[in-house]
Amino acid sequence: MVQTPPPTALPAADTATTPVVAGYPGPAFRLTADLRVAEANAAAQELLDGDPRWLPDVLGWLTTSSVAPGLRSVPVQVPRGGMVIEWAAVPLGGAGTLLLGRDATLERQLRHTLTESRRRYKDLVEVSSDFAWETGPDGRFVFVTTRGALGYGPEALIGRDPHELAVEEWEDMPLPFDARRPADQAELWLKRADGTPACVVASALPLYDAQGQWAGARGVCRDVTETVTRSAELARVRNREKLLAHIVHTLRNRLDATEALAVAAAETARALGAEGCRIYRAGEDGPMTLAIDVGGDAAPDEIAPEALAPLLSQAAATDDPVLGILGSTRVLAARTEYQQAVNGAVLVWRGDYADPWDDEDRQLIGGVADQLGIAHAHWAYQERLRRLSERDGLTGLFNRRTFFERMEEQLATRETGPSALLYVDLDNFKAVNDLHGHQQGDLVLKSIGNLLTRGVRPGDLPGRLGGDEFVLWLGRTDEDRARTVAERLLAGIKTLSHLSASPEKPLGLSIGIAVHRPGTGESVQELTDRADSAMYAAKGRGKGNFAFAPPHIAVPTAAASAETMP
């Protein structure tokens, strides 16, 4: 067990921080294996500069915790007042521990205020028309509105398990009375005192004690049985609620966002009795683009994209689902949004032979749209992560790792003709940085990225290896085509002469070209080395040139040599 060092033995934090520590929005430390402060960001340094007596408490917690210690809330005194910091520890193996903090002061203050106002809350719910309740840690009622509910007096309900009130098919299902997360307008069936069923809509919030353990729940219920007049209509509502829960579960638990949206679209069409469902995403410039199309192959011509555009625009501009009739087709559309920003739409259609869309249809598609908005945000986040992992942050070209992975894939396919790799080095680039600064240098690199991507075909791969070195893979390309592209690049660099360091040191390109032929067994590394050597040959001719690498000489394998023996 590592001993907790006393406060006086703690060295000052190192001001040189890693990107994770420096970029964290709250206080962050990196501790050594013996729990000494190795790095601290500015927010963490403020805590150290205050009253540091909190730190031994945190270090003692770490020494007595398991590999995954969880969270720890600690009061801290700083010059601007008292704070409560919630700490999370991330073990770094032999490298020590990452300690990340979150300011939970306001949260604690609000919790204290809510505790003090509990009496006021009970007074208010006593005069409410709803049935208010609270359950304890054992799940039984500890508070019920004084007039009781469902024909029971409060004395008949307090101390009783709410599950005893549930009708048979609800007895073993999770109820709002033991909610572990907020529940809003959840519908359930309970038994009245006379044994008749009552349809109840419940909203609930879970309660937790100071140690974070579940301590019950509180909420309100409203008897809506009178509004449910026909059993067939009630069954329809309940089935749709279950379907919406299934859609929500699908969207939240499928890792592949596209697959989740496709399942949600199919289920939405089935639930609404629609012939098809389309899910749209809002682009950066605003217009909706089709993301998922279920049933579109059999869609009538009257719901062509140009006919739907006004309806989608109308849906994007209003909170409520929009109804439309296009020829003999009934259309229902609702916008999707995330954090109050519209990010798409969902649309269903069916023929006019079917019943018109009703309020239940609109409520269901509205509920689906709420969840699709979150799914769209998840999709966009996945796309952003994928782009960040594949692209160079400055030029938008493929980064080194992704470029060579894609090249490996291309070489692994069965090609029928030659391809070419252009290895491009920027001439006199260092002079730009030296004379005009890195901002001008970044502008040059971005311009080269645009030059490389101009006119590329599907399957071509422009990439940046790092610094001022670029590559361009040209699929299905022979020597003549590669020469044409190289000449285009050399002509294009001349249009960037205004970015040069000086007329004496103009920007230029030195290009090495290596033509790959299928069947030679040449690896990506061998091809790259040939193109690199050709680039240096071009640079040796005085820069601003291109040169072809000698053909690759295939080395026969042992099997091939055996086949040629007499």
XYZ file of C-alpha atoms in Angstrom:
566
model
C 0.000 0.000 0.000
C 1.371 3.418 -0.954
C 1.624 5.784 2.025
C -0.049 9.165 1.646
C 2.626 11.879 1.737
C 2.001 14.783 4.138
C 1.092 18.195 2.631
C 4.547 19.581 3.358
C 6.114 16.827 1.234
C 4.078 17.693 -1.833
C 6.208 19.377 -4.509
C 4.976 22.259 -6.566
C 3.118 21.175 -9.710
C 5.048 21.170 -12.952
C 3.878 23.993 -15.223
C 4.563 21.883 -18.348
C 1.321 19.972 -18.879
C 0.157 17.343 -21.321
C -2.652 18.277 -23.744
C -5.145 16.233 -21.722
C -4.334 18.037 -18.475
C -3.988 21.469 -20.052
C -7.136 21.176 -22.184
C -9.438 19.804 -19.487
C -12.112 22.472 -18.662
C -11.924 21.890 -14.894
C -9.109 21.215 -12.449
C -6.853 18.360 -13.581
C -3.754 16.729 -12.122
C -1.428 13.976 -13.178
C -0.028 12.133 -10.187
C 3.083 9.980 -10.184
C 2.975 6.340 -9.140
C 3.772 7.407 -5.551
C 0.895 9.945 -5.648
C 2.926 13.098 -5.997
C 1.734 15.955 -8.196
C 3.504 15.770 -11.552
C 1.317 18.108 -13.628
C -1.506 20.543 -12.943
C -3.507 22.894 -15.161
C -4.406 26.466 -14.200
C -7.666 25.519 -12.469
C -5.888 22.864 -10.405
C -3.073 25.266 -9.503
C -5.681 27.665 -8.079
C -6.823 24.912 -5.711
C -3.225 24.233 -4.651
C -2.648 27.949 -4.061
C -5.630 28.063 -1.688
C -5.929 25.867 1.384
C -4.237 22.574 0.342
C -5.567 20.540 3.272
C -8.059 18.855 0.951
C -5.314 17.120 -1.054
C -4.244 14.546 1.572
C -7.907 13.540 1.821
C -8.011 12.833 -1.917
C -4.664 11.016 -1.858
C -5.793 8.907 1.067
C -8.927 8.008 -0.877
C -6.776 6.859 -3.814
C -4.499 4.700 -1.649
C -7.484 2.824 -0.175
C -9.440 2.461 -3.405
C -9.531 -0.270 -6.014
C -8.256 0.035 -9.575
C -11.455 1.964 -10.474
C -11.996 4.225 -7.435
C -15.148 5.986 -8.734
C -15.958 9.543 -7.611
C -15.054 11.563 -4.520
C -16.545 14.931 -3.478
C -14.222 17.121 -1.395
C -14.760 20.648 0.035
C -12.006 23.087 -0.979
C -11.219 26.588 0.234
C -9.939 29.057 -2.375
C -9.500 32.847 -2.183
C -12.895 33.394 -3.822
C -14.724 31.193 -1.299
C -15.598 27.606 -0.511
C -16.154 25.065 -3.258
C -17.127 21.392 -3.540
C -15.068 19.539 -6.142
C -16.102 16.108 -7.378
C -12.987 14.133 -8.344
C -12.664 11.221 -10.751
C -9.463 9.173 -10.880
C -8.201 7.486 -14.056
C -5.364 4.985 -13.457
C -2.525 5.318 -15.985
C -0.837 2.040 -15.178
C 2.754 2.486 -14.169
C 2.612 6.130 -15.291
C 0.540 7.174 -12.285
C -3.008 8.525 -12.044
C -5.019 11.195 -13.889
C -7.153 13.184 -11.433
C -10.023 15.147 -13.018
C -12.286 17.491 -11.044
C -15.730 18.976 -11.556
C -17.163 21.971 -9.689
C -20.196 20.564 -7.850
C -20.712 23.586 -5.581
C -23.894 24.791 -7.210
C -25.272 21.253 -7.321
C -24.714 20.834 -3.570
C -26.292 24.224 -2.836
C -29.332 23.370 -4.909
C -29.674 19.999 -3.184
C -29.572 21.727 0.182
C -32.197 24.224 -0.941
C -34.458 21.446 -2.203
C -34.160 19.635 1.109
C -35.192 22.737 3.002
C -38.164 23.299 0.703
C -39.555 19.801 1.123
C -42.192 20.998 3.565
C -43.252 23.682 1.119
C -43.477 21.056 -1.635
C -45.766 18.905 0.467
C -47.979 21.848 1.319
C -48.364 22.670 -2.361
C -49.198 19.151 -3.463
C -51.810 18.881 -0.714
C -53.915 21.460 -2.551
C -53.177 19.944 -5.956
C -55.833 18.053 -7.839
C -53.322 15.251 -8.504
C -52.434 12.261 -6.351
C -48.999 13.094 -4.923
C -46.803 10.451 -3.329
C -43.351 9.547 -2.105
C -41.698 6.157 -1.620
C -38.829 5.261 0.720
C -35.702 3.114 0.275
C -37.810 -0.063 0.607
C -40.051 1.060 -2.258
C -43.136 1.494 -0.037
C -45.229 4.638 0.286
C -44.009 7.057 2.983
C -46.204 9.980 1.920
C -49.567 10.204 0.163
C -51.850 13.175 -0.432
C -54.105 13.583 2.607
C -57.284 12.862 0.669
C -55.808 9.574 -0.616
C -56.297 8.234 -4.116
C -58.101 5.579 -6.129
C -60.695 5.253 -3.370
C -58.051 4.572 -0.697
C -57.422 6.829 2.287
C -53.811 7.851 2.989
C -53.623 5.513 5.984
C -54.429 2.576 3.683
C -51.588 3.447 1.311
C -48.709 4.547 3.564
C -46.412 1.578 4.182
C -47.888 -0.329 1.255
C -45.930 -1.655 -1.742
C -47.158 0.205 -4.883
C -46.765 -2.992 -6.903
C -49.740 -4.387 -4.933
C -51.886 -1.764 -6.644
C -50.806 -2.711 -10.157
C -53.124 -4.741 -12.367
C -51.933 -8.244 -13.120
C -49.906 -7.574 -16.281
C -48.115 -4.641 -14.604
C -47.193 -6.341 -11.312
C -43.680 -7.369 -12.374
C -42.928 -4.343 -14.555
C -40.870 -1.305 -13.446
C -43.166 1.394 -12.092
C -42.580 5.130 -11.565
C -42.850 4.512 -7.815
C -39.396 2.860 -7.843
C -37.942 4.985 -10.678
C -34.137 5.116 -10.979
C -34.388 7.866 -13.586
C -36.907 10.662 -14.214
C -40.212 9.496 -15.680
C -42.524 11.909 -17.464
C -46.150 11.114 -18.237
C -45.730 7.350 -17.915
C -48.986 5.487 -18.321
C -49.837 2.521 -16.094
C -52.844 0.624 -14.792
C -53.669 0.419 -11.084
C -56.512 -1.142 -9.119
C -59.006 1.051 -7.300
C -60.187 0.169 -3.804
C -63.279 -1.458 -5.318
C -61.116 -3.630 -7.604
C -61.876 -1.825 -10.870
C -58.900 -0.840 -13.045
C -57.800 2.795 -13.326
C -55.578 4.233 -16.021
C -53.030 6.554 -14.392
C -50.457 8.907 -15.910
C -47.438 9.308 -13.612
C -44.433 11.611 -13.488
C -41.632 10.767 -11.065
C -38.146 11.732 -9.946
C -35.707 9.382 -8.163
C -34.269 10.358 -4.759
C -30.691 9.727 -3.586
C -29.083 10.092 -0.160
C -25.792 11.821 0.631
C -23.861 8.658 -0.240
C -25.489 8.465 -3.666
C -27.676 5.474 -2.752
C -31.228 5.294 -4.078
C -33.593 6.494 -1.339
C -36.958 6.265 -3.064
C -38.916 8.402 -5.488
C -41.534 11.111 -5.489
C -44.072 12.198 -8.046
C -47.661 12.810 -9.007
C -50.316 10.665 -10.691
C -53.384 11.688 -12.618
C -56.374 9.418 -13.146
C -57.189 9.517 -16.869
C -59.571 6.564 -16.964
C -62.513 8.726 -17.942
C -60.704 9.867 -21.059
C -60.153 6.269 -22.139
C -63.664 5.339 -23.229
C -63.087 2.506 -25.640
C -60.920 -0.539 -24.982
C -59.838 -0.764 -28.620
C -58.538 2.797 -28.567
C -56.744 2.142 -25.283
C -55.031 -0.959 -26.695
C -53.918 1.081 -29.687
C -52.347 3.751 -27.467
C -50.552 1.183 -25.316
C -49.187 -0.694 -28.313
C -47.837 2.494 -29.800
C -46.206 3.483 -26.537
C -44.462 0.122 -26.456
C -43.359 0.594 -30.046
C -41.971 4.044 -29.263
C -40.052 2.520 -26.359
C -38.661 -0.065 -28.797
C -37.579 2.677 -31.199
C -35.971 4.609 -28.363
C -34.160 1.442 -27.232
C -32.944 0.807 -30.785
C -31.622 4.324 -31.249
C -29.833 4.292 -27.914
C -28.281 0.845 -28.061
C -27.186 0.284 -31.668
C -23.620 1.408 -32.210
C -24.071 1.968 -35.939
C -26.148 5.144 -36.312
C -27.196 4.409 -39.912
C -28.452 0.950 -38.995
C -30.333 2.334 -35.984
C -32.059 4.976 -38.129
C -33.050 2.382 -40.727
C -34.661 0.187 -38.037
C -36.404 3.213 -36.523
C -37.764 4.240 -39.940
C -39.133 0.755 -40.636
C -40.762 0.522 -37.197
C -42.234 4.011 -37.508
C -43.804 3.176 -40.873
C -45.264 -0.037 -39.468
C -46.662 1.645 -36.345
C -48.351 4.402 -38.322
C -49.692 2.114 -41.016
C -47.625 4.054 -43.531
C -46.414 2.848 -46.902
C -42.981 4.273 -46.283
C -40.814 6.495 -44.084
C -37.999 8.870 -44.924
C -35.542 10.393 -42.511
C -33.737 13.579 -43.512
C -30.683 15.334 -42.155
C -30.103 19.069 -42.226
C -26.866 20.018 -43.946
C -24.538 22.751 -42.739
C -26.088 25.180 -45.221
C -29.647 24.299 -44.194
C -31.263 22.130 -46.947
C -32.559 18.706 -45.986
C -30.774 15.696 -47.481
C -32.265 12.204 -47.567
C -30.504 9.877 -45.104
C -32.826 6.858 -44.828
C -35.551 5.780 -47.273
C -37.824 2.868 -46.314
C -40.430 2.025 -48.947
C -39.149 4.658 -51.331
C -38.829 2.192 -54.226
C -42.614 1.887 -54.364
C -43.349 5.522 -53.518
C -45.741 7.371 -55.849
C -44.283 9.968 -58.215
C -46.291 12.705 -56.516
C -43.968 12.670 -53.483
C -40.866 13.373 -55.516
C -38.151 15.438 -53.763
C -39.190 18.708 -55.396
C -42.808 18.177 -54.274
C -41.764 17.421 -50.693
C -39.397 20.387 -50.321
C -42.115 22.930 -49.292
C -43.574 20.463 -46.779
C -40.156 19.809 -45.236
C -39.498 23.549 -44.992
C -42.842 24.003 -43.259
C -42.090 21.178 -40.826
C -38.683 22.674 -40.018
C -40.319 25.984 -39.139
C -42.920 24.693 -36.656
C -42.932 22.698 -33.432
C -45.942 20.575 -34.386
C -46.052 17.811 -37.018
C -47.308 18.988 -40.403
C -50.047 17.317 -42.447
C -50.106 17.474 -46.241
C -51.940 15.968 -49.203
C -50.007 15.527 -52.440
C -52.317 14.197 -55.120
C -53.727 10.952 -53.734
C -51.098 10.627 -50.981
C -51.393 11.739 -47.365
C -48.102 12.939 -45.883
C -47.144 13.554 -42.244
C -43.837 15.228 -41.357
C -42.124 16.412 -38.173
C -38.816 18.130 -37.627
C -36.017 16.701 -35.480
C -33.849 18.869 -33.280
C -31.085 18.708 -30.727
C -30.401 21.428 -28.178
C -33.021 23.628 -29.864
C -31.328 23.400 -33.268
C -33.199 21.740 -36.151
C -31.075 18.891 -37.517
C -33.458 16.990 -39.761
C -36.987 15.706 -40.314
C -38.998 12.473 -40.441
C -41.742 11.935 -43.018
C -44.287 9.162 -43.594
C -46.924 8.700 -46.292
C -49.906 6.553 -47.214
C -52.645 6.609 -49.826
C -55.874 8.553 -49.418
C -57.729 5.240 -49.234
C -56.509 4.960 -45.623
C -57.824 6.891 -42.629
C -56.559 10.484 -42.263
C -53.720 11.113 -39.834
C -55.136 11.726 -36.342
C -53.805 13.270 -33.141
C -52.364 9.948 -31.963
C -50.414 9.636 -35.217
C -49.071 13.134 -34.756
C -48.093 12.462 -31.154
C -46.283 9.273 -32.106
C -44.298 10.827 -34.945
C -43.524 13.747 -32.639
C -42.120 11.324 -30.056
C -40.099 9.542 -32.733
C -38.787 12.884 -33.992
C -37.570 13.783 -30.484
C -35.457 10.643 -30.371
C -34.285 10.977 -33.977
C -32.914 14.404 -33.135
C -30.626 12.768 -30.582
C -29.740 10.044 -33.092
C -28.837 12.663 -35.723
C -26.558 14.358 -33.208
C -24.936 10.981 -32.460
C -24.521 10.354 -36.186
C -22.920 13.763 -36.711
C -20.591 13.082 -33.767
C -19.550 9.747 -35.272
C -18.884 11.428 -38.620
C -16.823 14.132 -36.915
C -14.765 11.554 -35.029
C -14.222 9.556 -38.208
C -13.096 12.658 -40.078
C -10.796 13.728 -37.257
C -9.213 10.281 -37.203
C -8.729 10.117 -40.986
C -7.936 13.664 -42.036
C -5.121 16.123 -41.585
C -6.521 18.916 -39.444
C -5.006 21.740 -41.484
C -5.484 20.706 -45.114
C -8.370 18.247 -44.889
C -6.338 15.670 -46.827
C -5.973 12.069 -45.682
C -3.408 11.818 -42.900
C -0.412 9.497 -43.144
C -2.046 6.520 -41.432
C -5.289 6.651 -43.402
C -3.546 7.318 -46.721
C -1.352 4.229 -46.480
C -4.273 2.113 -45.212
C -6.305 3.125 -48.268
C -3.319 2.443 -50.518
C -2.965 -1.020 -49.018
C -6.634 -1.653 -49.804
C -6.172 -0.445 -53.383
C -3.096 -2.623 -53.972
C -4.900 -5.614 -52.474
C -7.667 -5.402 -55.081
C -7.288 -7.206 -58.375
C -6.240 -4.372 -60.699
C -6.179 -4.660 -64.502
C -3.857 -1.776 -65.259
C -1.148 0.479 -63.861
C -1.553 3.111 -61.147
C 0.793 5.866 -60.026
C 2.013 7.418 -56.783
C 3.149 11.058 -56.842
C 5.438 12.065 -53.973
C 5.283 15.879 -53.704
C 7.715 18.026 -51.754
C 7.227 21.781 -51.373
C 10.261 23.864 -52.411
C 11.350 26.952 -50.415
C 8.629 26.449 -47.819
C 10.932 26.987 -44.841
C 11.714 30.483 -46.083
C 8.002 31.350 -45.927
C 7.826 30.378 -42.254
C 11.099 32.140 -41.462
C 10.198 35.421 -43.175
C 6.402 35.624 -42.875
C 5.533 33.397 -39.933
C 3.608 30.183 -39.493
C 0.251 31.769 -40.286
C 1.441 32.417 -43.836
C 2.958 28.936 -43.868
C -0.386 27.386 -42.917
C -2.037 29.301 -45.753
C 0.502 27.825 -48.170
C -0.163 24.282 -46.925
C -3.918 24.745 -47.250
C -3.440 26.033 -50.791
C -1.341 22.981 -51.693
C -4.123 20.788 -50.261
C -6.633 22.520 -52.547
C -4.262 22.125 -55.487
C -3.924 18.377 -54.903
C -7.678 17.792 -54.573
C -8.578 19.847 -57.643
C -9.657 17.506 -60.420
C -9.151 14.226 -58.532
C -11.331 11.309 -59.585
C -13.216 8.798 -57.404
C -10.591 6.393 -56.127
C -7.743 8.934 -56.194
C -6.201 9.585 -52.780
C -4.608 12.945 -51.884
C -2.751 12.950 -48.575
C -0.343 14.856 -46.374
C 2.481 12.876 -44.803
C 3.518 15.730 -42.537
C 5.413 19.006 -42.785
C 5.651 20.012 -46.446
C 5.452 16.478 -47.867
C 2.347 15.412 -49.776
C 1.293 12.371 -51.782
C -1.260 11.698 -54.493
C -2.328 8.184 -55.472
C -3.803 7.943 -58.963
C -5.712 4.754 -59.663
C -5.912 3.388 -63.208
C -3.153 5.736 -64.380
C -0.264 5.167 -66.784
C 2.886 7.243 -67.367
C 1.175 9.708 -69.705
C -1.671 10.414 -67.313
C 0.743 10.763 -64.379
C 2.880 13.184 -66.411
C -0.233 15.275 -67.190
C -1.172 15.484 -63.519
C 2.380 16.425 -62.518
C 2.465 19.184 -65.147
C -0.894 20.454 -63.882
C 0.474 20.619 -60.329
C 3.602 22.473 -61.464
C 1.435 24.946 -63.374
C -0.859 25.333 -60.378
C 1.964 26.163 -57.963
C 2.817 29.153 -60.099
C -0.562 30.682 -59.227
C 0.604 30.720 -55.597
C 3.695 32.816 -56.278
C 2.228 35.665 -54.214
C 2.634 33.426 -51.151
C 6.377 32.927 -51.722
C 8.936 34.172 -49.239
C 10.583 36.324 -51.950
C 11.129 36.375 -55.729
C 14.542 34.807 -55.104
C 12.911 31.898 -53.273
C 9.686 31.156 -55.135
C 7.364 28.410 -54.019
C 7.724 25.304 -56.115
C 7.087 21.578 -56.201
C 9.461 18.673 -56.644
C 7.502 15.593 -57.703
C 8.607 11.989 -57.796
C 6.437 9.584 -59.802
C 6.405 5.828 -59.297
C 4.175 3.776 -61.600
C 2.860 0.575 -60.066
C 2.011 -2.387 -62.243
C -0.154 -5.264 -61.000
C 1.432 -8.633 -60.489
C 4.892 -7.402 -59.613
C 4.474 -8.076 -55.893
C 5.575 -4.537 -55.034
C 4.619 -3.471 -51.511
C 3.334 -0.060 -50.450
C 6.650 0.670 -48.734
C 8.657 -0.243 -51.841
C 6.397 1.881 -54.036
C 6.677 4.826 -51.630
C 10.456 4.506 -51.471
C 10.672 4.575 -55.293
C 8.492 7.701 -55.475
C 10.516 9.346 -52.683
C 13.806 8.655 -54.489
C 12.363 10.051 -57.716
C 11.320 13.205 -55.852
C 14.895 13.748 -54.680
C 16.071 13.192 -58.258
C 13.666 15.919 -59.410
C 14.870 18.238 -56.666
C 18.457 17.580 -57.724
C 17.677 18.942 -61.187
C 17.057 22.353 -59.684
C 13.643 22.024 -58.012
C 10.326 22.741 -59.695
C 10.562 19.481 -61.689
C 9.183 15.988 -61.755
C 10.962 12.720 -62.343
C 9.886 9.135 -62.937
C 11.240 6.346 -60.765
C 12.802 3.338 -62.534
C 10.390 0.398 -62.871
C 10.130 -1.994 -59.960
C 12.147 -5.175 -60.454
C 10.148 -8.122 -59.185
C 12.117 -10.602 -57.108
C 10.922 -14.129 -57.952
C 9.686 -16.190 -55.060
C 10.938 -19.699 -54.319
C 7.693 -21.171 -55.671
C 7.946 -19.173 -58.889
C 11.603 -20.248 -59.327
C 10.657 -23.886 -58.897
C 8.010 -23.575 -61.619
C 10.627 -22.291 -64.113
C 13.103 -25.126 -63.472
C 13.332 -27.760 -66.262
